[in-house]
PDB file of C-alpha atoms in Angstrom:
ATOM      1  CA  UNK A   1     102.218  90.830  91.886  1.00 80.00           C
ATOM      2  CA  UNK A   2     105.456  91.463  93.861  1.00 89.00           C
ATOM      3  CA  UNK A   3     107.103  89.589  96.668  1.00 94.00           C
ATOM      4  CA  UNK A   4     108.150  91.333  99.833  1.00 96.00           C
ATOM      5  CA  UNK A   5     110.755  90.446 102.370  1.00 97.00           C
ATOM      6  CA  UNK A   6     111.330  92.438 105.459  1.00 97.00           C
ATOM      7  CA  UNK A   7     114.772  93.306 107.279  1.00 97.00           C
ATOM      8  CA  UNK A   8     116.271  95.051 109.825  1.00 98.00           C
ATOM      9  CA  UNK A   9     114.237  94.449 113.153  1.00 97.00           C
ATOM     10  CA  UNK A  10     115.581  93.715 116.413  1.00 97.00           C
ATOM     11  CA  UNK A  11     115.715  94.788 120.251  1.00 98.00           C
ATOM     12  CA  UNK A  12     116.369  98.487 120.882  1.00 98.00           C
ATOM     13  CA  UNK A  13     116.254 100.502 124.057  1.00 98.00           C
ATOM     14  CA  UNK A  14     113.499 103.257 124.318  1.00 98.00           C
ATOM     15  CA  UNK A  15     114.619 106.279 122.818  1.00 98.00           C
ATOM     16  CA  UNK A  16     116.510 104.412 120.180  1.00 98.00           C
ATOM     17  CA  UNK A  17     116.396 104.192 116.476  1.00 98.00           C
ATOM     18  CA  UNK A  18     116.005 101.067 113.929  1.00 98.00           C
ATOM     19  CA  UNK A  19     115.818 101.233 109.843  1.00 98.00           C
ATOM     20  CA  UNK A  20     113.965  98.547 108.495  1.00 98.00           C
ATOM     21  CA  UNK A  21     113.865  97.341 104.849  1.00 98.00           C
ATOM     22  CA  UNK A  22     111.770  96.021 102.563  1.00 97.00           C
ATOM     23  CA  UNK A  23     112.996  94.193  99.488  1.00 96.00           C
ATOM     24  CA  UNK A  24     110.546  93.662  96.616  1.00 94.00           C
ATOM     25  CA  UNK A  25     110.972  91.184  93.559  1.00 91.00           C
ATOM     26  CA  UNK A  26     109.224  92.038  90.426  1.00 77.00           C
ATOM     27  CA  UNK A  27     109.862  94.586  87.651  1.00 69.00           C
ATOM     28  CA  UNK A  28     106.589  96.662  88.365  1.00 78.00           C
ATOM     29  CA  UNK A  29     107.488  97.595  91.973  1.00 76.00           C
ATOM     30  CA  UNK A  30     107.580 101.133  90.696  1.00 77.00           C
ATOM     31  CA  UNK A  31     103.724 101.100  90.067  1.00 83.00           C
ATOM     32  CA  UNK A  32     102.934  99.983  93.644  1.00 92.00           C
ATOM     33  CA  UNK A  33     101.990 101.993  96.797  1.00 95.00           C
ATOM     34  CA  UNK A  34     103.990 100.526  99.535  1.00 96.00           C
ATOM     35  CA  UNK A  35     102.833 100.652 103.083  1.00 98.00           C
ATOM     36  CA  UNK A  36     104.023  99.738 106.718  1.00 98.00           C
ATOM     37  CA  UNK A  37     101.782  98.017 109.365  1.00 98.00           C
ATOM     38  CA  UNK A  38     102.359  96.519 112.449  1.00 98.00           C
ATOM     39  CA  UNK A  39     100.683  93.755 114.959  1.00 98.00           C
ATOM     40  CA  UNK A  40     101.544  93.749 118.858  1.00 97.00           C
ATOM     41  CA  UNK A  41     100.747  90.637 120.799  1.00 93.00           C
ATOM     42  CA  UNK A  42      96.981  90.243 121.400  1.00 95.00           C
ATOM     43  CA  UNK A  43      96.091  93.223 118.914  1.00 97.00           C
ATOM     44  CA  UNK A  44      94.841  93.698 115.394  1.00 97.00           C
ATOM     45  CA  UNK A  45      97.227  94.639 112.540  1.00 98.00           C
ATOM     46  CA  UNK A  46      97.286  98.606 112.412  1.00 98.00           C
ATOM     47  CA  UNK A  47      98.489 100.997 109.881  1.00 98.00           C
ATOM     48  CA  UNK A  48     101.848 102.766 110.428  1.00 98.00           C
ATOM     49  CA  UNK A  49     102.787 104.641 107.194  1.00 98.00           C
ATOM     50  CA  UNK A  50     102.517 104.369 103.423  1.00 98.00           C
ATOM     51  CA  UNK A  51     104.234 106.167 100.488  1.00 97.00           C
ATOM     52  CA  UNK A  52     102.748 106.289  96.891  1.00 96.00           C
ATOM     53  CA  UNK A  53     104.917 104.969  94.006  1.00 93.00           C
ATOM     54  CA  UNK A  54     107.067 108.031  93.304  1.00 92.00           C
ATOM     55  CA  UNK A  55     107.433 108.585  96.819  1.00 93.00           C
ATOM     56  CA  UNK A  56     105.765 112.090  96.501  1.00 94.00           C
ATOM     57  CA  UNK A  57     103.034 111.144  98.806  1.00 97.00           C
ATOM     58  CA  UNK A  58     103.266 109.921 102.331  1.00 98.00           C
ATOM     59  CA  UNK A  59     100.801 109.474 105.103  1.00 98.00           C
ATOM     60  CA  UNK A  60     101.428 108.498 108.682  1.00 98.00           C
ATOM     61  CA  UNK A  61      99.342 107.140 111.658  1.00 98.00           C
ATOM     62  CA  UNK A  62      99.038 109.796 114.509  1.00 98.00           C
ATOM     63  CA  UNK A  63     101.026 107.591 116.776  1.00 98.00           C
ATOM     64  CA  UNK A  64     104.266 107.450 114.825  1.00 98.00           C
ATOM     65  CA  UNK A  65     104.121 111.011 112.917  1.00 98.00           C
ATOM     66  CA  UNK A  66     107.281 113.073 113.687  1.00 98.00           C
ATOM     67  CA  UNK A  67     109.138 109.890 114.769  1.00 98.00           C
ATOM     68  CA  UNK A  68     108.995 107.431 111.566  1.00 98.00           C
ATOM     69  CA  UNK A  69     109.875 108.249 108.090  1.00 98.00           C
ATOM     70  CA  UNK A  70     108.835 106.131 105.207  1.00 98.00           C
ATOM     71  CA  UNK A  71     110.976 106.401 102.093  1.00 98.00           C
ATOM     72  CA  UNK A  72     111.353 103.895  98.777  1.00 96.00           C
ATOM     73  CA  UNK A  73     114.030 103.675  96.294  1.00 95.00           C
ATOM     74  CA  UNK A  74     112.360 102.234  93.118  1.00 92.00           C
ATOM     75  CA  UNK A  75     115.870 101.736  91.543  1.00 91.00           C
ATOM     76  CA  UNK A  76     116.755  99.094  93.999  1.00 93.00           C
ATOM     77  CA  UNK A  77     113.131  97.597  94.474  1.00 93.00           C
ATOM     78  CA  UNK A  78     113.365  98.332  97.990  1.00 95.00           C
ATOM     79  CA  UNK A  79     111.196 100.553 100.803  1.00 96.00           C
ATOM     80  CA  UNK A  80     112.395 101.594 104.143  1.00 98.00           C
ATOM     81  CA  UNK A  81     111.285 102.898 107.298  1.00 98.00           C
ATOM     82  CA  UNK A  82     113.331 104.808 109.561  1.00 98.00           C
ATOM     83  CA  UNK A  83     112.071 104.644 113.389  1.00 98.00           C
ATOM     84  CA  UNK A  84     113.401 107.053 115.826  1.00 98.00           C
ATOM     85  CA  UNK A  85     112.491 108.051 119.364  1.00 98.00           C
ATOM     86  CA  UNK A  86     111.167 104.458 119.969  1.00 98.00           C
ATOM     87  CA  UNK A  87     109.018 103.693 122.681  1.00 98.00           C
ATOM     88  CA  UNK A  88     107.969 100.607 124.152  1.00 97.00           C
ATOM     89  CA  UNK A  89     104.478 100.695 122.736  1.00 97.00           C
ATOM     90  CA  UNK A  90     106.028 100.672 119.435  1.00 98.00           C
ATOM     91  CA  UNK A  91     106.905  96.758 119.983  1.00 98.00           C
ATOM     92  CA  UNK A  92     105.367  94.642 117.524  1.00 98.00           C
ATOM     93  CA  UNK A  93     105.764  92.573 114.225  1.00 98.00           C
ATOM     94  CA  UNK A  94     106.151  95.094 111.508  1.00 98.00           C
ATOM     95  CA  UNK A  95     105.104  94.084 108.129  1.00 98.00           C
ATOM     96  CA  UNK A  96     105.802  95.422 104.814  1.00 98.00           C
ATOM     97  CA  UNK A  97     102.690  95.693 102.244  1.00 97.00           C
ATOM     98  CA  UNK A  98     101.788  96.845  98.845  1.00 96.00           C
ATOM     99  CA  UNK A  99      99.139  96.892  95.957  1.00 95.00           C
ATOM    100  CA  UNK A 100      99.313  98.227  92.574  1.00 93.00           C
ATOM    101  CA  UNK A 101      98.140 101.675  92.187  1.00 91.00           C
ATOM    102  CA  UNK A 102      98.683 101.896  88.581  1.00 86.00           C
ATOM    103  CA  UNK A 103     100.925 104.744  88.770  1.00 80.00           C
ATOM    104  CA  UNK A 104      98.612 106.968  90.662  1.00 87.00           C
ATOM    105  CA  UNK A 105      99.758 108.769  93.632  1.00 89.00           C
ATOM    106  CA  UNK A 106      97.106 107.050  95.969  1.00 92.00           C
ATOM    107  CA  UNK A 107      97.982 105.921  99.389  1.00 96.00           C
ATOM    108  CA  UNK A 108      95.674 103.880 101.633  1.00 96.00           C
ATOM    109  CA  UNK A 109      95.301 103.287 105.503  1.00 97.00           C
ATOM    110  CA  UNK A 110      93.052 100.305 104.910  1.00 97.00           C
ATOM    111  CA  UNK A 111      94.903  97.016 105.341  1.00 97.00           C
ATOM    112  CA  UNK A 112      92.419  95.328 102.774  1.00 97.00           C
ATOM    113  CA  UNK A 113      93.643  97.703 100.012  1.00 96.00           C
ATOM    114  CA  UNK A 114      96.927  95.786 100.188  1.00 97.00           C
ATOM    115  CA  UNK A 115      97.341  92.445  98.362  1.00 94.00           C
ATOM    116  CA  UNK A 116     101.096  91.834  98.758  1.00 95.00           C
ATOM    117  CA  UNK A 117     102.651  91.256 102.083  1.00 97.00           C
ATOM    118  CA  UNK A 118     105.987  90.331 103.451  1.00 97.00           C
ATOM    119  CA  UNK A 119     106.327  87.941 106.657  1.00 97.00           C
ATOM    120  CA  UNK A 120     107.301  90.384 109.025  1.00 98.00           C
ATOM    121  CA  UNK A 121     110.008  91.594 111.291  1.00 98.00           C
ATOM    122  CA  UNK A 122     110.059  91.680 115.109  1.00 98.00           C
ATOM    123  CA  UNK A 123     110.690  95.155 116.568  1.00 98.00           C
ATOM    124  CA  UNK A 124     111.286  95.035 120.434  1.00 98.00           C
ATOM    125  CA  UNK A 125     111.535  98.405 122.517  1.00 98.00           C
ATOM    126  CA  UNK A 126     112.853  97.978 126.008  1.00 97.00           C
ATOM    127  CA  UNK A 127     111.870 100.464 128.707  1.00 93.00           C
TER     128      UNK A 127
END
């Protein structure tokens, strides 16, 4: 397994941008599918975006499609979530997650598929 640590959260005005980073430890990060999830107060954790080990396949929740971009740099053992045109409803704790895809291009929206999680970073969007 890999250990994950998010950074880059903060307070931003509506319409603004933030870039979240996910630092991974472990030599096998490059065979892990990586995803981002978020959890708002009083709500269940939900899928945001996912990227295959090579970066060749991505998937986005409809609510963020066209505004968020997921990417990764396996040489740096890092993943990113670029968030633009932020809305107050994007306010949540954002979590980086990963699972061993064995090098396949499989991506998943299913929370239980992911067995490696970071501790989360708070994103607050003010109106």
